[in-house]
PDB file of C-alpha atoms in Angstrom:
ATOM      1  CA  UNK J 920      34.378  84.984 127.564  1.00 38.00           C
ATOM      2  CA  UNK J 921      36.270  87.583 129.567  1.00 40.00           C
ATOM      3  CA  UNK J 922      37.273  87.004 133.347  1.00 43.00           C
ATOM      4  CA  UNK J 923      35.781  89.016 135.718  1.00 46.00           C
ATOM      5  CA  UNK J 924      38.119  90.122 138.632  1.00 48.00           C
ATOM      6  CA  UNK J 925      36.937  91.249 141.905  1.00 53.00           C
ATOM      7  CA  UNK J 926      40.063  92.956 143.835  1.00 55.00           C
ATOM      8  CA  UNK J 927      39.977  93.325 147.713  1.00 53.00           C
ATOM      9  CA  UNK J 928      38.345  96.397 147.434  1.00 54.00           C
ATOM     10  CA  UNK J 929      35.494  94.837 146.042  1.00 55.00           C
ATOM     11  CA  UNK J 930      35.315  96.581 142.546  1.00 52.00           C
ATOM     12  CA  UNK J 931      34.823  94.611 139.596  1.00 50.00           C
ATOM     13  CA  UNK J 932      36.834  95.298 136.952  1.00 48.00           C
ATOM     14  CA  UNK J 933      36.913  93.333 133.243  1.00 43.00           C
ATOM     15  CA  UNK J 934      40.623  93.323 133.170  1.00 41.00           C
ATOM     16  CA  UNK J 935      43.473  93.248 135.339  1.00 44.00           C
ATOM     17  CA  UNK J 936      44.472  96.714 133.633  1.00 43.00           C
ATOM     18  CA  UNK J 937      41.807  98.092 136.227  1.00 42.00           C
ATOM     19  CA  UNK J 938      44.659  97.883 138.927  1.00 46.00           C
ATOM     20  CA  UNK J 939      47.200  99.385 137.056  1.00 46.00           C
ATOM     21  CA  UNK J 940      47.346 102.662 139.104  1.00 44.00           C
ATOM     22  CA  UNK J 941      48.169 101.012 142.291  1.00 46.00           C
ATOM     23  CA  UNK J 942      51.714 100.045 140.213  1.00 51.00           C
ATOM     24  CA  UNK J 943      52.706 103.680 139.606  1.00 51.00           C
ATOM     25  CA  UNK J 944      54.117 105.444 143.360  1.00 46.00           C
ATOM     26  CA  UNK J 945      51.437 107.775 144.892  1.00 46.00           C
ATOM     27  CA  UNK J 946      47.712 106.627 144.661  1.00 52.00           C
ATOM     28  CA  UNK J 947      45.817 108.262 142.702  1.00 51.00           C
ATOM     29  CA  UNK J 948      42.008 109.346 142.901  1.00 57.00           C
ATOM     30  CA  UNK J 949      39.816 107.152 140.876  1.00 68.00           C
ATOM     31  CA  UNK J 950      36.576 108.920 140.724  1.00 67.00           C
ATOM     32  CA  UNK J 951      34.761 105.821 138.555  1.00 73.00           C
ATOM     33  CA  UNK J 952      35.844 103.673 141.459  1.00 80.00           C
ATOM     34  CA  UNK J 953      34.819 105.385 143.695  1.00 86.00           C
ATOM     35  CA  UNK J 954      31.577 106.058 142.133  1.00 89.00           C
ATOM     36  CA  UNK J 955      30.783 102.393 142.066  1.00 89.00           C
ATOM     37  CA  UNK J 956      31.289 102.129 145.096  1.00 92.00           C
ATOM     38  CA  UNK J 957      29.010 104.369 146.459  1.00 93.00           C
ATOM     39  CA  UNK J 958      26.376 102.902 143.905  1.00 94.00           C
ATOM     40  CA  UNK J 959      26.592  99.661 145.291  1.00 94.00           C
ATOM     41  CA  UNK J 960      26.575 100.530 148.704  1.00 96.00           C
ATOM     42  CA  UNK J 961      23.523 102.830 147.977  1.00 97.00           C
ATOM     43  CA  UNK J 962      21.854  99.642 146.336  1.00 97.00           C
ATOM     44  CA  UNK J 963      22.470  97.266 149.583  1.00 97.00           C
ATOM     45  CA  UNK J 964      21.494  99.953 151.976  1.00 97.00           C
ATOM     46  CA  UNK J 965      18.367 100.071 149.992  1.00 98.00           C
ATOM     47  CA  UNK J 966      17.926  96.436 149.077  1.00 97.00           C
ATOM     48  CA  UNK J 967      18.734  95.315 153.313  1.00 97.00           C
ATOM     49  CA  UNK J 968      15.645  97.940 154.269  1.00 97.00           C
ATOM     50  CA  UNK J 969      14.016  96.865 151.997  1.00 97.00           C
ATOM     51  CA  UNK J 970      13.815  93.435 152.620  1.00 96.00           C
ATOM     52  CA  UNK J 971      13.624  93.850 156.293  1.00 94.00           C
ATOM     53  CA  UNK J 972      10.406  96.397 155.722  1.00 95.00           C
ATOM     54  CA  UNK J 973       8.910  93.174 153.605  1.00 95.00           C
ATOM     55  CA  UNK J 974       9.805  90.834 156.507  1.00 94.00           C
ATOM     56  CA  UNK J 975       9.387  93.333 159.844  1.00 90.00           C
ATOM     57  CA  UNK J 976       7.145  90.802 161.080  1.00 89.00           C
ATOM     58  CA  UNK J 977       9.478  87.930 161.571  1.00 90.00           C
ATOM     59  CA  UNK J 978      12.730  90.309 161.954  1.00 89.00           C
ATOM     60  CA  UNK J 979      11.727  92.225 165.470  1.00 83.00           C
ATOM     61  CA  UNK J 980      11.539  90.930 169.111  1.00 71.00           C
ATOM     62  CA  UNK J 981      12.427  87.867 170.997  1.00 72.00           C
ATOM     63  CA  UNK J 982      12.005  85.686 168.598  1.00 76.00           C
ATOM     64  CA  UNK J 983      13.556  86.601 164.535  1.00 86.00           C
ATOM     65  CA  UNK J 984      14.436  85.463 161.747  1.00 91.00           C
ATOM     66  CA  UNK J 985      16.186  88.716 160.147  1.00 92.00           C
ATOM     67  CA  UNK J 986      15.876  87.847 156.518  1.00 94.00           C
ATOM     68  CA  UNK J 987      18.068  90.837 155.558  1.00 96.00           C
ATOM     69  CA  UNK J 988      21.116  90.229 157.605  1.00 96.00           C
ATOM     70  CA  UNK J 989      22.076  87.464 154.588  1.00 97.00           C
ATOM     71  CA  UNK J 990      23.258  90.722 153.041  1.00 98.00           C
ATOM     72  CA  UNK J 991      25.940  91.221 155.149  1.00 98.00           C
ATOM     73  CA  UNK J 992      27.679  88.014 153.191  1.00 97.00           C
ATOM     74  CA  UNK J 993      27.832  90.871 150.306  1.00 96.00           C
ATOM     75  CA  UNK J 994      30.708  92.361 152.117  1.00 96.00           C
ATOM     76  CA  UNK J 995      33.012  89.184 151.562  1.00 96.00           C
ATOM     77  CA  UNK J 996      32.361  90.421 147.605  1.00 93.00           C
ATOM     78  CA  UNK J 997      32.566  94.164 148.497  1.00 93.00           C
ATOM     79  CA  UNK J 998      34.331  94.954 150.947  1.00 95.00           C
ATOM     80  CA  UNK J 999      33.428  98.385 151.074  1.00 95.00           C
ATOM     81  CA  UNK J1000      29.765  97.571 152.685  1.00 96.00           C
ATOM     82  CA  UNK J1001      31.206  97.469 155.803  1.00 97.00           C
ATOM     83  CA  UNK J1002      30.187 100.469 157.204  1.00 96.00           C
ATOM     84  CA  UNK J1003      27.098 101.003 154.637  1.00 97.00           C
ATOM     85  CA  UNK J1004      25.424  97.799 156.045  1.00 98.00           C
ATOM     86  CA  UNK J1005      25.994  98.654 159.242  1.00 97.00           C
ATOM     87  CA  UNK J1006      24.179 102.085 158.819  1.00 98.00           C
ATOM     88  CA  UNK J1007      21.359 100.332 156.973  1.00 97.00           C
ATOM     89  CA  UNK J1008      20.276  98.365 159.997  1.00 96.00           C
ATOM     90  CA  UNK J1009      20.466 101.884 161.699  1.00 97.00           C
ATOM     91  CA  UNK J1010      18.403 103.443 159.438  1.00 97.00           C
ATOM     92  CA  UNK J1011      16.051  99.679 159.295  1.00 96.00           C
ATOM     93  CA  UNK J1012      16.116  99.960 163.334  1.00 94.00           C
ATOM     94  CA  UNK J1013      14.774 103.280 163.515  1.00 96.00           C
ATOM     95  CA  UNK J1014      12.417 103.324 160.822  1.00 95.00           C
ATOM     96  CA  UNK J1015      10.817  99.782 162.058  1.00 93.00           C
ATOM     97  CA  UNK J1016      12.575  98.795 165.252  1.00 88.00           C
ATOM     98  CA  UNK J1017      10.309 101.046 167.823  1.00 88.00           C
ATOM     99  CA  UNK J1018      13.126  99.516 170.361  1.00 91.00           C
ATOM    100  CA  UNK J1019      14.718 103.189 170.781  1.00 93.00           C
ATOM    101  CA  UNK J1020      18.540 104.653 170.562  1.00 96.00           C
ATOM    102  CA  UNK J1021      19.836 101.165 172.099  1.00 95.00           C
ATOM    103  CA  UNK J1022      18.694  99.193 169.482  1.00 94.00           C
ATOM    104  CA  UNK J1023      19.400 101.923 166.268  1.00 96.00           C
ATOM    105  CA  UNK J1024      23.089 102.120 167.902  1.00 97.00           C
ATOM    106  CA  UNK J1025      23.391  98.431 168.836  1.00 96.00           C
ATOM    107  CA  UNK J1026      22.577  97.420 165.024  1.00 96.00           C
ATOM    108  CA  UNK J1027      24.655  99.678 163.361  1.00 97.00           C
ATOM    109  CA  UNK J1028      27.392  98.697 165.532  1.00 97.00           C
ATOM    110  CA  UNK J1029      26.779  94.673 165.306  1.00 97.00           C
ATOM    111  CA  UNK J1030      26.560  95.000 161.234  1.00 97.00           C
ATOM    112  CA  UNK J1031      29.891  96.796 161.108  1.00 98.00           C
ATOM    113  CA  UNK J1032      31.224  93.897 163.339  1.00 98.00           C
ATOM    114  CA  UNK J1033      29.561  91.417 161.336  1.00 98.00           C
ATOM    115  CA  UNK J1034      30.798  92.412 157.803  1.00 98.00           C
ATOM    116  CA  UNK J1035      34.520  93.121 158.892  1.00 98.00           C
ATOM    117  CA  UNK J1036      34.556  89.498 160.336  1.00 98.00           C
ATOM    118  CA  UNK J1037      33.361  88.629 157.140  1.00 98.00           C
ATOM    119  CA  UNK J1038      35.989  90.879 155.394  1.00 97.00           C
ATOM    120  CA  UNK J1039      38.932  88.965 157.529  1.00 97.00           C
ATOM    121  CA  UNK J1040      37.294  85.440 156.737  1.00 97.00           C
ATOM    122  CA  UNK J1041      38.515  86.496 153.144  1.00 95.00           C
ATOM    123  CA  UNK J1042      41.355  88.370 153.803  1.00 95.00           C
ATOM    124  CA  UNK J1043      42.775  85.619 155.628  1.00 95.00           C
ATOM    125  CA  UNK J1044      41.199  83.405 152.918  1.00 93.00           C
ATOM    126  CA  UNK J1045      39.629  80.499 155.313  1.00 96.00           C
ATOM    127  CA  UNK J1046      36.465  78.201 153.650  1.00 95.00           C
ATOM    128  CA  UNK J1047      33.815  80.768 152.737  1.00 95.00           C
ATOM    129  CA  UNK J1048      31.465  78.618 154.921  1.00 96.00           C
ATOM    130  CA  UNK J1049      33.278  80.298 158.335  1.00 97.00           C
ATOM    131  CA  UNK J1050      31.490  83.717 156.708  1.00 97.00           C
ATOM    132  CA  UNK J1051      28.355  82.263 157.964  1.00 97.00           C
ATOM    133  CA  UNK J1052      29.914  82.537 161.640  1.00 98.00           C
ATOM    134  CA  UNK J1053      29.399  85.778 162.395  1.00 98.00           C
ATOM    135  CA  UNK J1054      26.145  86.048 160.349  1.00 97.00           C
ATOM    136  CA  UNK J1055      25.082  83.379 162.790  1.00 97.00           C
ATOM    137  CA  UNK J1056      26.604  84.702 166.382  1.00 97.00           C
ATOM    138  CA  UNK J1057      27.616  87.979 166.207  1.00 98.00           C
ATOM    139  CA  UNK J1058      23.758  89.306 166.283  1.00 96.00           C
ATOM    140  CA  UNK J1059      22.813  86.285 168.359  1.00 96.00           C
ATOM    141  CA  UNK J1060      25.294  86.981 171.453  1.00 97.00           C
ATOM    142  CA  UNK J1061      25.219  91.227 170.609  1.00 96.00           C
ATOM    143  CA  UNK J1062      21.661  91.959 170.267  1.00 95.00           C
ATOM    144  CA  UNK J1063      20.580  89.495 173.046  1.00 95.00           C
ATOM    145  CA  UNK J1064      22.548  91.969 175.605  1.00 96.00           C
ATOM    146  CA  UNK J1065      20.410  95.045 175.176  1.00 94.00           C
ATOM    147  CA  UNK J1066      17.117  93.205 173.996  1.00 93.00           C
ATOM    148  CA  UNK J1067      17.566  91.355 177.785  1.00 94.00           C
ATOM    149  CA  UNK J1068      17.546  94.496 178.939  1.00 94.00           C
ATOM    150  CA  UNK J1069      15.083  96.184 176.915  1.00 92.00           C
ATOM    151  CA  UNK J1070      12.273  93.329 177.075  1.00 91.00           C
ATOM    152  CA  UNK J1071      13.070  92.354 180.528  1.00 93.00           C
ATOM    153  CA  UNK J1072      13.595  88.827 179.437  1.00 93.00           C
ATOM    154  CA  UNK J1073      16.076  86.210 180.453  1.00 95.00           C
ATOM    155  CA  UNK J1074      19.841  87.040 178.271  1.00 96.00           C
ATOM    156  CA  UNK J1075      20.065  83.125 177.812  1.00 96.00           C
ATOM    157  CA  UNK J1076      16.493  82.776 176.332  1.00 94.00           C
ATOM    158  CA  UNK J1077      17.108  85.190 174.365  1.00 94.00           C
ATOM    159  CA  UNK J1078      20.357  83.644 173.051  1.00 96.00           C
ATOM    160  CA  UNK J1079      18.536  80.161 172.332  1.00 95.00           C
ATOM    161  CA  UNK J1080      15.865  82.512 170.385  1.00 93.00           C
ATOM    162  CA  UNK J1081      18.078  84.440 167.936  1.00 94.00           C
ATOM    163  CA  UNK J1082      20.668  81.815 167.721  1.00 95.00           C
ATOM    164  CA  UNK J1083      17.797  79.442 165.942  1.00 94.00           C
ATOM    165  CA  UNK J1084      16.481  82.590 163.935  1.00 94.00           C
ATOM    166  CA  UNK J1085      19.930  83.390 162.820  1.00 96.00           C
ATOM    167  CA  UNK J1086      20.627  80.469 161.264  1.00 96.00           C
ATOM    168  CA  UNK J1087      18.695  80.474 157.672  1.00 96.00           C
ATOM    169  CA  UNK J1088      20.212  84.124 156.758  1.00 97.00           C
ATOM    170  CA  UNK J1089      23.730  82.759 158.158  1.00 97.00           C
ATOM    171  CA  UNK J1090      22.803  79.460 155.256  1.00 97.00           C
ATOM    172  CA  UNK J1091      21.802  82.370 152.355  1.00 97.00           C
ATOM    173  CA  UNK J1092      24.723  84.270 153.264  1.00 97.00           C
ATOM    174  CA  UNK J1093      26.803  81.718 152.631  1.00 97.00           C
ATOM    175  CA  UNK J1094      25.254  80.600 149.566  1.00 97.00           C
ATOM    176  CA  UNK J1095      25.161  84.195 148.227  1.00 96.00           C
ATOM    177  CA  UNK J1096      28.931  84.046 148.332  1.00 95.00           C
ATOM    178  CA  UNK J1097      29.051  81.063 146.722  1.00 94.00           C
ATOM    179  CA  UNK J1098      26.782  81.944 143.474  1.00 92.00           C
ATOM    180  CA  UNK J1099      29.188  85.612 143.739  1.00 90.00           C
ATOM    181  CA  UNK J1100      32.089  83.538 143.287  1.00 83.00           C
ATOM    182  CA  UNK J1101      31.039  81.542 140.670  1.00 75.00           C
ATOM    183  CA  UNK J1102      30.524  85.040 138.895  1.00 74.00           C
ATOM    184  CA  UNK J1103      33.745  86.726 140.142  1.00 68.00           C
ATOM    185  CA  UNK J1104      36.893  85.688 140.462  1.00 61.00           C
ATOM    186  CA  UNK J1105      38.282  86.913 144.055  1.00 62.00           C
ATOM    187  CA  UNK J1106      41.831  87.984 144.029  1.00 55.00           C
ATOM    188  CA  UNK J1107      43.709  88.946 147.110  1.00 49.00           C
ATOM    189  CA  UNK J1108      44.849  92.320 146.229  1.00 43.00           C
ATOM    190  CA  UNK J1109      46.825  93.726 149.173  1.00 33.00           C
TER     191      UNK J1109
END
């Protein structure tokens, strides 16, 4: 069987020759690679928004289990998803959140920070289970800050409820990484 490689920027290739352009002096524009990135980013953003729509009854408010945040783990395999997943959070909060610009911008920021930390777990070759910690704690600690302000609830209470609610997506995210890791040979290409 063919071995499938996944580079640090998340582009999947059937052979290491895909990265041959990196060896010659100046990097060249790779239209196909950029098209793949944009396509994957658009599909993941759409999937995030659809899953959030389907689960919106439990995804918003002081007690929330946002299953869609498990998709943040995809940044482990596709590091270029850092910004698209933040934008997906912005769009989802715009359509379904109802808490205004603070929630939209804050959600975008949380998505970007969370996925960036997941990419750092991969780049530093830490154990995969550590990728679940940003999914669990970044939204828990950050979202609680503006929800406390917007909903006039104590910060500590919101941290407690969001910590419980973010644990299932964190576990699902780690399982997603493990499932994808069996399919792809993740190579550090820096």
